[in-house]
XYZ file of C-alpha atoms in Angstrom:
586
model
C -24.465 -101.197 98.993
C -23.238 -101.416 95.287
C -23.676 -104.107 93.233
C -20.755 -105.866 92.117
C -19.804 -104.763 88.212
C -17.117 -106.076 86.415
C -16.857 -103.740 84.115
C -16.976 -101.125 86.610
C -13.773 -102.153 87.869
C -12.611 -103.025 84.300
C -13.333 -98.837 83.706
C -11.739 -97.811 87.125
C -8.191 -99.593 86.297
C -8.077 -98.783 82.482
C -8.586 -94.957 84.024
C -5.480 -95.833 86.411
C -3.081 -97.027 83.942
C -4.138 -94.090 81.261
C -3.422 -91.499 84.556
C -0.485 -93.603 85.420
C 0.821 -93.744 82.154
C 3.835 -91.108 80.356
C 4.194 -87.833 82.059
C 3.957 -87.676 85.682
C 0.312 -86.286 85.993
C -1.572 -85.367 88.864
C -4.095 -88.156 90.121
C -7.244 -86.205 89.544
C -8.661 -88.668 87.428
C -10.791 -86.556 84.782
C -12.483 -89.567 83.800
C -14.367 -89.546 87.495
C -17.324 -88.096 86.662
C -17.836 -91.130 84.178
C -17.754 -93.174 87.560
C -20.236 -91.701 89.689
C -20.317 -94.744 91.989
C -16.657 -95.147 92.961
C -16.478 -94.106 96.789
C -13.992 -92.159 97.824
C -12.350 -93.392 100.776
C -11.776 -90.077 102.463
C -15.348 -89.026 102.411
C -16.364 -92.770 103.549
C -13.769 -92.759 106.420
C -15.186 -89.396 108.251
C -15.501 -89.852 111.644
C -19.446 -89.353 112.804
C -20.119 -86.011 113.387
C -19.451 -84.940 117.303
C -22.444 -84.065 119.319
C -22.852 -82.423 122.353
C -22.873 -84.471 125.203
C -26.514 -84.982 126.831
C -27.052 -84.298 130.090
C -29.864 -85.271 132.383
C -31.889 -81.989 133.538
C -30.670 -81.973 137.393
C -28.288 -79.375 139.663
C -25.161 -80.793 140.589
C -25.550 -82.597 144.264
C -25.290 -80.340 147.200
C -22.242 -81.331 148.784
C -22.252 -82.169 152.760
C -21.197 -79.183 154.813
C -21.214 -79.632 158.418
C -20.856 -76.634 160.364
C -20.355 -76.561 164.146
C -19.347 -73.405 164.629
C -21.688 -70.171 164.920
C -20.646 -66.814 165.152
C -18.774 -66.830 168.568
C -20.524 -65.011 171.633
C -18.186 -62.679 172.362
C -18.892 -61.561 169.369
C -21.941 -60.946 167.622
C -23.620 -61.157 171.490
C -27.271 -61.698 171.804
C -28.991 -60.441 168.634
C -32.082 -59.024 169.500
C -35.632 -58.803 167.849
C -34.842 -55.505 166.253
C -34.083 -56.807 163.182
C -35.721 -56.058 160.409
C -32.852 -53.897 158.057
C -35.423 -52.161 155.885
C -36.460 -49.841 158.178
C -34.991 -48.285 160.883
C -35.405 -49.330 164.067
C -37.141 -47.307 167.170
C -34.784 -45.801 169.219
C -34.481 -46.707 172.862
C -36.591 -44.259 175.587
C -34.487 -41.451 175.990
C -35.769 -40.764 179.485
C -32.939 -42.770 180.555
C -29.151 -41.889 180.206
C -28.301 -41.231 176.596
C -26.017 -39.422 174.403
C -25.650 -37.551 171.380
C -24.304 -39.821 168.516
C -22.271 -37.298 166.563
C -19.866 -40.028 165.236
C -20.154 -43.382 164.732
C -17.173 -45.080 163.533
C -17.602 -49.241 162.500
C -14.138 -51.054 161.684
C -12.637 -54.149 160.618
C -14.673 -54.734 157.421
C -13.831 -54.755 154.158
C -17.276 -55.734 152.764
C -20.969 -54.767 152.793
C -19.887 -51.219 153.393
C -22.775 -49.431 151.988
C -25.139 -51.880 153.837
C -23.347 -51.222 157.420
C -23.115 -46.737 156.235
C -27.379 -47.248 155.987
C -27.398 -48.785 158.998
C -25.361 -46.091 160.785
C -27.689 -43.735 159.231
C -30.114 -45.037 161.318
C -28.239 -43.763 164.717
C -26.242 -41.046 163.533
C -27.293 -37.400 165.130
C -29.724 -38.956 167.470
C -30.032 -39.328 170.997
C -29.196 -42.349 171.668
C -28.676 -45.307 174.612
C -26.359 -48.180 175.269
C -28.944 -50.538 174.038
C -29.432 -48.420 171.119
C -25.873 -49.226 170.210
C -26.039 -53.150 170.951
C -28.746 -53.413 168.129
C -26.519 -51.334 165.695
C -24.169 -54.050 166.260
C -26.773 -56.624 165.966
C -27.944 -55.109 163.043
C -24.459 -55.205 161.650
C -23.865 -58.581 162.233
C -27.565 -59.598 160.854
C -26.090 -58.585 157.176
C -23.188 -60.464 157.539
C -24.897 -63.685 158.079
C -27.682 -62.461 155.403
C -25.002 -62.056 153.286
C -23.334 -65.686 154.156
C -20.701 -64.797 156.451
C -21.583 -66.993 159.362
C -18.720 -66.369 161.372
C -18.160 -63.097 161.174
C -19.812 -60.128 163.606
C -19.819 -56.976 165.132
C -19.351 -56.097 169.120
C -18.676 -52.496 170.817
C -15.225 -52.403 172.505
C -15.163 -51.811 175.975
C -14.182 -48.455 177.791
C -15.367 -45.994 175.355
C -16.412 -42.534 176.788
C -19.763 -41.886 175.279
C -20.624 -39.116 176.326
C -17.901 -37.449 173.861
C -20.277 -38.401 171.056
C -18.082 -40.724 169.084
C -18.481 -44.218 168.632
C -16.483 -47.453 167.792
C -18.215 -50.608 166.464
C -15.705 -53.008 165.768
C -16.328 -56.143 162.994
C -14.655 -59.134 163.365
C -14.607 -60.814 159.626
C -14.054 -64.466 159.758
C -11.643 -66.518 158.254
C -10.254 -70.138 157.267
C -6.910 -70.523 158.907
C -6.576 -74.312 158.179
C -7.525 -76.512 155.611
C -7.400 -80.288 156.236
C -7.533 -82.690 153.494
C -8.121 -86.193 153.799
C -8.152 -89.081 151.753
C -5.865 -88.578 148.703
C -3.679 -90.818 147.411
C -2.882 -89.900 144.268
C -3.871 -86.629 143.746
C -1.963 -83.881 145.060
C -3.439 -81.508 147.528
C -2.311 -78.619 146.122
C -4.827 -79.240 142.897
C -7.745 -79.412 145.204
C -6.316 -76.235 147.511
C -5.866 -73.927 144.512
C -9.676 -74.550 143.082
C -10.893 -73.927 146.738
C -8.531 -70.879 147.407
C -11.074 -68.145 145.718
C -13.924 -69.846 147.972
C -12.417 -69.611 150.853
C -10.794 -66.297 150.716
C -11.591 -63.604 153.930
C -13.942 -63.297 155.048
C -15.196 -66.643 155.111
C -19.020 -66.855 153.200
C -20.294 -69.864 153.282
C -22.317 -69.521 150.077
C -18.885 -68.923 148.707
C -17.451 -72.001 150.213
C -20.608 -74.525 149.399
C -20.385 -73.372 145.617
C -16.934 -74.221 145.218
C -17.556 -77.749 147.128
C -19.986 -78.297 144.049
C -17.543 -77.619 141.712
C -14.789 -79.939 142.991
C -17.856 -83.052 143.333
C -18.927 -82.559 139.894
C -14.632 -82.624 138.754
C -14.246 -86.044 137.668
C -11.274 -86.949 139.031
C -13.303 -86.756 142.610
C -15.979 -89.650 143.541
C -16.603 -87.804 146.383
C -16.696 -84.676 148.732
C -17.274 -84.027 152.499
C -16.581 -81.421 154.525
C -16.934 -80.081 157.717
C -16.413 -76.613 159.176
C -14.965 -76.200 162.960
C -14.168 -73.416 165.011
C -10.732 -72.439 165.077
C -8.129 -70.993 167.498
C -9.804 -67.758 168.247
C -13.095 -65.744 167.132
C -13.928 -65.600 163.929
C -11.517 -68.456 162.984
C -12.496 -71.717 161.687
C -10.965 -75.066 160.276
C -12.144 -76.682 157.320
C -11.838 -80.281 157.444
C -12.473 -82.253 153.931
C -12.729 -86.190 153.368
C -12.679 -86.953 149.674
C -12.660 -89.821 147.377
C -10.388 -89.716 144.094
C -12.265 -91.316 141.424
C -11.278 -94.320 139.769
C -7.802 -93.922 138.298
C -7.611 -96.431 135.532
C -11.282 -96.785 133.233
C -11.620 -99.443 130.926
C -14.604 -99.886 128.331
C -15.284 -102.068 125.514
C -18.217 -101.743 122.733
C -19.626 -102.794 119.746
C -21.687 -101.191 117.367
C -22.562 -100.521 113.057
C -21.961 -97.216 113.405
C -18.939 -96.730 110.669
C -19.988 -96.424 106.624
C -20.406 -99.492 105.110
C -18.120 -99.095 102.581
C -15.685 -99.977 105.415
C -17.907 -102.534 107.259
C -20.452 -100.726 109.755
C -19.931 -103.501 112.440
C -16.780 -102.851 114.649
C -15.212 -103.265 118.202
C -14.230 -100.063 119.977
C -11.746 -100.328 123.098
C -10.889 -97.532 125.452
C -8.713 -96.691 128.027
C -9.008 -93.550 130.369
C -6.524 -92.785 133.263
C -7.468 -90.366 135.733
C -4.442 -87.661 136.869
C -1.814 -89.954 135.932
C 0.342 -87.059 136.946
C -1.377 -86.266 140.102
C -2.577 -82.729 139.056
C -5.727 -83.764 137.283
C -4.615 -84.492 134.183
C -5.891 -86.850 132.251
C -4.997 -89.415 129.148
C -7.108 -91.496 127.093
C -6.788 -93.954 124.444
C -8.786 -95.979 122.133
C -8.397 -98.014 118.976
C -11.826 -99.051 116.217
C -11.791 -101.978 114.141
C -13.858 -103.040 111.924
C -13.613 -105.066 108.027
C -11.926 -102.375 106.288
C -10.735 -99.496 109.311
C -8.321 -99.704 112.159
C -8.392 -96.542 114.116
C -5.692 -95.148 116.951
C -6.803 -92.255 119.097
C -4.725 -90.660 121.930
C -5.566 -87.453 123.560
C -3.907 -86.352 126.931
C -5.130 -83.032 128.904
C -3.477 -81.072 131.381
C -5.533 -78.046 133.922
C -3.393 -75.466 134.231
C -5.411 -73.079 136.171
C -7.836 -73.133 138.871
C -10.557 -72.341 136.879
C -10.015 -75.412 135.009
C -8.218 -73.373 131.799
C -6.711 -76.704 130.038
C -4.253 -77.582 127.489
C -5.453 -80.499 125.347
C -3.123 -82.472 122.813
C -4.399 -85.403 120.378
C -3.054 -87.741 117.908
C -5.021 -89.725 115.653
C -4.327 -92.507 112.966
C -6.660 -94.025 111.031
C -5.878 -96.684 107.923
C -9.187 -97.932 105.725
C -10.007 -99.657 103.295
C -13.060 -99.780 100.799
C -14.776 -103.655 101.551
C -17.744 -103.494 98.928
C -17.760 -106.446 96.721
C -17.901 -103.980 94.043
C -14.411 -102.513 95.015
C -12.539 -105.188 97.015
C -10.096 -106.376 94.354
C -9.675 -102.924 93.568
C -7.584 -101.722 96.968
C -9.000 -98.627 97.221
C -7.658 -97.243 100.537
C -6.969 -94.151 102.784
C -4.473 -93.277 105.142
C -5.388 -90.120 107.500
C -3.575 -88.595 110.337
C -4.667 -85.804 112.438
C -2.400 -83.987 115.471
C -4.116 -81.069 117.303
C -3.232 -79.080 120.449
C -5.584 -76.382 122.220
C -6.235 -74.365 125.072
C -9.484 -74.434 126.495
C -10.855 -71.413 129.087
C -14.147 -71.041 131.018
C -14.985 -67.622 131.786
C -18.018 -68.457 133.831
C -17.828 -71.302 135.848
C -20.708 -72.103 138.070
C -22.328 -75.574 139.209
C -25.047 -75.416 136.667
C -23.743 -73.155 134.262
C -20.191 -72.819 131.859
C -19.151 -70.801 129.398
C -15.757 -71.435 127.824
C -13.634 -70.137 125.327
C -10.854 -72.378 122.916
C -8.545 -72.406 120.522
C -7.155 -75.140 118.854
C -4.399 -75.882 116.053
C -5.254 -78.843 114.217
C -2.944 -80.574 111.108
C -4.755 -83.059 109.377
C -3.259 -85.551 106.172
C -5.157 -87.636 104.243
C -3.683 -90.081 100.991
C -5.382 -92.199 99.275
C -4.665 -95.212 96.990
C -6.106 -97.601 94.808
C -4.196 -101.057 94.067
C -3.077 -100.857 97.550
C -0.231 -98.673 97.128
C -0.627 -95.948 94.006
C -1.707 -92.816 95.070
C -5.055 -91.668 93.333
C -7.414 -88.576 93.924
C -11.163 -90.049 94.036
C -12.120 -86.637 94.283
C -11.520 -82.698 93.012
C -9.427 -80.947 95.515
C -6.642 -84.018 96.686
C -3.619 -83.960 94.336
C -2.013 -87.210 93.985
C -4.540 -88.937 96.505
C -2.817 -86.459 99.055
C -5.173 -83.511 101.100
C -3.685 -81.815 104.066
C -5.365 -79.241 105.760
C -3.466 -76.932 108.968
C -6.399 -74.765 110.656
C -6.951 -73.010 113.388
C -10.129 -73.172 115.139
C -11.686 -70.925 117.747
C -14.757 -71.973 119.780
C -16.947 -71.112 122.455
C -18.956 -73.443 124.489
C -22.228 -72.840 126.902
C -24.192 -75.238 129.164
C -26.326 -74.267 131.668
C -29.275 -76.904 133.480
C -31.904 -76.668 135.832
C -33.714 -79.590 137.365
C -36.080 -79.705 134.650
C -33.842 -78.116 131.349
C -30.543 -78.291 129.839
C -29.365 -75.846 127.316
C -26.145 -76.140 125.418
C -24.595 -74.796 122.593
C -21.401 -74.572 120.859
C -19.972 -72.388 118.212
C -16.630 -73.075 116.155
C -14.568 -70.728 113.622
C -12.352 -72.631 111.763
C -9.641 -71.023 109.226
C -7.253 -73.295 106.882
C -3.535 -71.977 106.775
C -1.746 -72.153 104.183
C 1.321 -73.406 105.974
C 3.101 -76.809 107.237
C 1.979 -77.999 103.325
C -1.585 -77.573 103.398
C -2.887 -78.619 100.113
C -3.386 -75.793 97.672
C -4.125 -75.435 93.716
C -6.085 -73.928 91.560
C -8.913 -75.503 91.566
C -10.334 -73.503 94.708
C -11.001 -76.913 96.755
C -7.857 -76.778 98.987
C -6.595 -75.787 102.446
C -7.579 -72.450 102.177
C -10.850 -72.248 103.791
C -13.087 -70.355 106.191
C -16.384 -72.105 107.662
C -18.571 -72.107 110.815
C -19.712 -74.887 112.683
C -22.855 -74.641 115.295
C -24.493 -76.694 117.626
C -27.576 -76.311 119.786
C -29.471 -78.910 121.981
C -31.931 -78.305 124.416
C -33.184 -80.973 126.991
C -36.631 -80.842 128.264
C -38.231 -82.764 131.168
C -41.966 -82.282 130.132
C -43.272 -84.237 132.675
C -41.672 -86.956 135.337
C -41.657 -89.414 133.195
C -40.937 -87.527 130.003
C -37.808 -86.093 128.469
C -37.440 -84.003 124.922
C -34.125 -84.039 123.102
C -34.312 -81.452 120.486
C -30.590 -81.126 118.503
C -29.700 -78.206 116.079
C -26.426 -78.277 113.868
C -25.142 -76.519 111.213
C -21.408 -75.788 109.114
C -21.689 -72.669 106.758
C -18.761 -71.925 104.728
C -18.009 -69.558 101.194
C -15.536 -71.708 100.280
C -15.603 -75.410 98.464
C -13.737 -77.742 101.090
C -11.538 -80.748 100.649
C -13.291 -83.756 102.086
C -11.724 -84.241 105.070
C -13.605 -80.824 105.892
C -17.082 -81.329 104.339
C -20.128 -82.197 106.778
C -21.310 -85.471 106.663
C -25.066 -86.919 106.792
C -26.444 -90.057 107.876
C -26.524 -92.824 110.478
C -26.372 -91.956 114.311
C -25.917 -88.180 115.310
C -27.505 -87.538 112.194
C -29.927 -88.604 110.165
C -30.850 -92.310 111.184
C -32.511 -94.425 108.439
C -29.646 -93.945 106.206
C -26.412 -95.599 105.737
C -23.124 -93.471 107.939
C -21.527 -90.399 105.617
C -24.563 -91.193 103.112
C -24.435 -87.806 102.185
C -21.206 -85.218 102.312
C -21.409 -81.700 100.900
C -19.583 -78.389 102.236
C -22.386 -77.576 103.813
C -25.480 -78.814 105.826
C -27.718 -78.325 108.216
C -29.204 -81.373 110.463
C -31.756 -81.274 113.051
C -33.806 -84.005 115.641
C -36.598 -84.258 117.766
C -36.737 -87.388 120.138
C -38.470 -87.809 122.872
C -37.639 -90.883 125.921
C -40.702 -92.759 127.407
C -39.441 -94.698 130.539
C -41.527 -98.051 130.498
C -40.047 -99.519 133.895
C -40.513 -98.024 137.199
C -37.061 -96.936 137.284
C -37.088 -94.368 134.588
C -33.500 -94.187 133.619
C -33.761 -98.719 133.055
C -35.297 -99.191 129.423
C -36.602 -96.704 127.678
C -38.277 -95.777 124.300
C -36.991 -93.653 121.918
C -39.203 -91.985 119.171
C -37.140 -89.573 117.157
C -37.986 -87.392 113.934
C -34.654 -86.408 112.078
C -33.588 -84.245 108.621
C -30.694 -82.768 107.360
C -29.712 -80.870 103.870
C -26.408 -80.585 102.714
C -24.831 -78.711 99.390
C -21.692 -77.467 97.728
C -20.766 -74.467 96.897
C -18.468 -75.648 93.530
C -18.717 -79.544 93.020
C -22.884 -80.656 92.150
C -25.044 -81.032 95.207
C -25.318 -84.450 96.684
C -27.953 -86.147 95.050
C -30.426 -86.330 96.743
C -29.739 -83.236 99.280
C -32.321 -84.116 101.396
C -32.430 -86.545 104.044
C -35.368 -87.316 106.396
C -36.788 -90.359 108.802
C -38.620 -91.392 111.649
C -38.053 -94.198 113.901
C -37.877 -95.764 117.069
C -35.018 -96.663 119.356
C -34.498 -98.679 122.674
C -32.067 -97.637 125.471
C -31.561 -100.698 128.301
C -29.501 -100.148 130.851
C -28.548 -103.900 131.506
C -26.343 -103.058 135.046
C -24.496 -100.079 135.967
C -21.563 -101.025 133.853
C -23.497 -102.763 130.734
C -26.094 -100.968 128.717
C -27.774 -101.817 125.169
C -29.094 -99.742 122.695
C -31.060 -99.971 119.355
C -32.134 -97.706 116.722
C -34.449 -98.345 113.829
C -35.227 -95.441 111.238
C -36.898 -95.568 108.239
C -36.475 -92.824 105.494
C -38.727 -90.830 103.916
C -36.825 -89.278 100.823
C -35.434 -92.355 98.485
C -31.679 -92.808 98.295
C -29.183 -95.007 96.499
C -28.602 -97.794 99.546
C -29.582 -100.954 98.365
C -27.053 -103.232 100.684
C -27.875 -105.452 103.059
C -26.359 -104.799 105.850
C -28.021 -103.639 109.271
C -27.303 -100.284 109.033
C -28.499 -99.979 105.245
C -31.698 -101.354 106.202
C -32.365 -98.802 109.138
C -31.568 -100.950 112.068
C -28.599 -99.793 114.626
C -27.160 -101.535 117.114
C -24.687 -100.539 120.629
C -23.589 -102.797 123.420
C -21.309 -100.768 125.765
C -19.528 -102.483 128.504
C -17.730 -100.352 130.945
C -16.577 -102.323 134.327
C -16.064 -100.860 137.346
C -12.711 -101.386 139.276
């Protein structure tokens, strides 16, 4: 924290009245670098950097799928020993009445066709017998339940003359003629219909069906997922029957934590409000508003599927008004104001229980102003003119996840380009809207042994360009670099990486656990002076307790290894972080 100067603030508002004073001039205050202390209240406002969200290494539950239905009799008949489809099978005495199969004609499928042509193979020009021909069919209907088809098979029609040579198998593929859905209130059927449409296209697979049952339990707007296959009205035919549970529609929580810079008091209370497809069609809208000494901050976001495969249009507002609270600076009214509105599109391409990859592209316009005395606009930094930076960019991503019961990979990768349009700060001084840079994730999830888990975390933003600070990368405090105070350092670039590992100590492993981490990140500018110091590294030790199912606790302490100006005494500027997150269940 700074120590509180009088003649600091003496400097800072003789520099304000010289700026403010004749000609209307631009607030970039060239007497700043003779006040390397002053914080600027866009840089100490940045929200903490996102990270990806962990996941536990574990495949998605196997949903229930009770079948009681096989392949019908009359159809697939008894399928005898002669089974094995890598070789062909012996052909039946030929002592006994038999027949030259010249042609050997299967119909009715549309799948496996090179499977069922080897198969033929087997028969075709050979003296053959009527048995011969019921294991063809068996043989036939062996790769369609191989292949996951359970109610689909192969039988010979009746009254063909054989000794002509040719030969008719016919396939019966099966299908879902009904689906039954039970339990929804809310939600409309037709979301849950269209996401299982794909799986349960003809002919029926169950493999097919079972995969996109996982899908809809792990969709959070579903607590549950049951289903159960019966046979239908005729062979082949089936009716699946599903009893689901919508999720809870309205989700409350309430924390508190000293995760904000404490320029603009660390300590806060953070409310939220989810509500589950308000709409009926799995949408989804969430708010939440941050307080702390100097920050009150509005969030809204509201998302909308507009596909099956989960392709989503996502739109956000955000308001956030600060204030600088350091003795140093309190009678000074240094202050921001920033705004952000954003709307995207968000794809998957590959979209499998434990594995996604997903394209996006979002538009986001972002405003920042800041003042000092409350209400004069100033620029506590190069690149803001008048206190004011706005920045209009587009930003193209790709995300990837993919877990087994032991790992969890995920990564993300975002392109973001600043327009100049909509009055996105520009100048001459080459820090403005006009930017390109690259931001990258990477975290990998390890369950080394059953007790054990390793969190490794990669990040990174690259860009040529020098960025207003509303785009810069901040270091410090959680998702960063603990052990130093939040947004201790901010350049245009930076790269940040972790190590922690979780030790259960109670028999239930997920109930209290410790956290050892290892953390570092370096930052620089490509214009402005590197962040002094650039460095940033700790270790430390953190506590998770999960109190009930809807309270949990959790502490970090770091200590730093490389030196650095933070000499408050706050929590946070002494190492020590604190969350208690309350989320009640309805």
């Amino acid at each position: 924290m700074l120590v509180h100067s009088p003649r600091l603030v003496i400097a800072l508002l003789s520099c304000l009245a010289i700026v403010s004073y004749g000609a209307p001039a631009k607030a970039q205050i060239p007497a700043l670098p003779n006040l390397p202390d002053v914080p600027s209240p866009e840089e100490e406002s940045l929200p903490s950097q996102e990270v990806l969200p962990e996941r536990e290494p574990a495949l998605p539950d196997e949903t229930p799928l009770q079948i009681e239905q096989l392949p019908p009799d009359d159809v697939t008949g008894e399928i005898t020993d002669v089974l094995d489809l890598e070789v062909c099978p012996p052909l039946a005495d030929t002592s006994d009445v038999s027949f030259l199969a010249t042609d050997i004609d299967v119909v009715g499928n549309t799948v496996l066709q090179t499977q069922i042509a080897e198969q033929v193979a087997c028969y075709l020009g050979q003296e053959i017998q009527l048995s011969d021909l019921f294991n063809l069919r068996s043989r036939i209907t062996k790769l369609y339940l191989d292949a996951g088809y359970i109610t689909s098979g192969a039988f010979v029609p009746n009254n063909q003359d054989l000794t002509s040579g040719r030969v008719q198998i016919q396939v019966i593929e099966g299908e879902i003629e009904e689906l039954q859905i039970n339990g929804l209130t809310r939600l409309r059927q037709s979301y849950v219909r269209e996401r299982l449409e794909r799986a349960m296209a003809t002919p029926f697979n169950q493999k097919d069906l079972e995969r996109g049952l996982q899908l809809l339990q792990i969709d959070p707007v579903l607590a549950r997922v049951n289903a159960e296959l019966t046979a239908g009205n005729g062979p082949g035919k089936s009716l699946l029957i599903l009893d689901l549970q919508e999720a809870e529609t309205f989700h409350l929580s309430f924390s508190t934590d000293n995760y904000r810079s404490p320029s603009i008091g660390s300590a806060g209370v953070n409310l939220g409000l989810n509500i589950s497809h308000p709409l009926g069609i799995g949408d989804s809208l969430t708010a939440s508003y941050g307080i702390t000494d100097g920050l009150n901050l509005y969030d809204a976001t509201y998302s909308v599927p507009v596909n099956a495969n989960n392709g989503t249009l996502r739109f956000r507002a955000s308001n956030s008004d600060s204030e600088i609270v350091q003795d140093a600076f309190r009678d000074v009214g240094i202050r921001s104001e920033t705004t952000t509105l954003s709307a995207g599109f968000r794809q998957p391409l590959v979209r499998k229980p434990a594995e996604e990859f997903a394209l996006g592209l979002d538009f986001e316009w972002k405003r920042s102003r800041s003042f000092i005395l409350d209400d004069i606009p100033f620029s506590f930094s190069l690149g803001p003119e008048e206190g004011r930076s706005q920045v209009s960019a587009v930003r193209f991503y790709q995300d990837w996840v993919k877990r087994s019961q032991s790992r969890v990979l995920a990564a993300r990768s975002q392109f973001s380009v600043g327009l100049d349009i909509l009055d996105a700060t520009t100048n001459d001084s080459g820090i403005d809207g006009r930017f390109v840079s690259w931001l990258g994730q990477f975290q990998w999830i390890e369950q080394v042994s059953p007790k054990f888990l390793l969190l490794t975390r990669v990040g990174a933003q690259l860009t040529p360009d020098a960025l207003l600070p509303i785009e810069r990368f901040s270091l410090g405090g959680v998702g960063t670099v603990r052990g130093y105070s939040q947004n201790q350092l901010v350049a245009d670039n930076a790269i940040t990486g972790s190590v922690e590992f979780r030790i259960p100590v109670t028999k239930d492993p997920n109930k209290l656990q410790l956290t050892p981490f290892l953390e570092a990140g370096l930052g620089w500018n490509n214009q402005i002076p590197d962040p002094d110091p650039s460095f940033l590294a700790s270790i430390g030790l953190g506590a998770r307790w999960a109190v009930s199912p809807d309270l949990s606790v959790r502490l970090d302490y770091g200590i730093p290894l490389v030196d650095a100006d933070d000499t408050g005494i706050s929590l946070q500027e002494n190492g020590l972080y604190f969350l208690v997150d309350y989320r009640p269940s309805f």
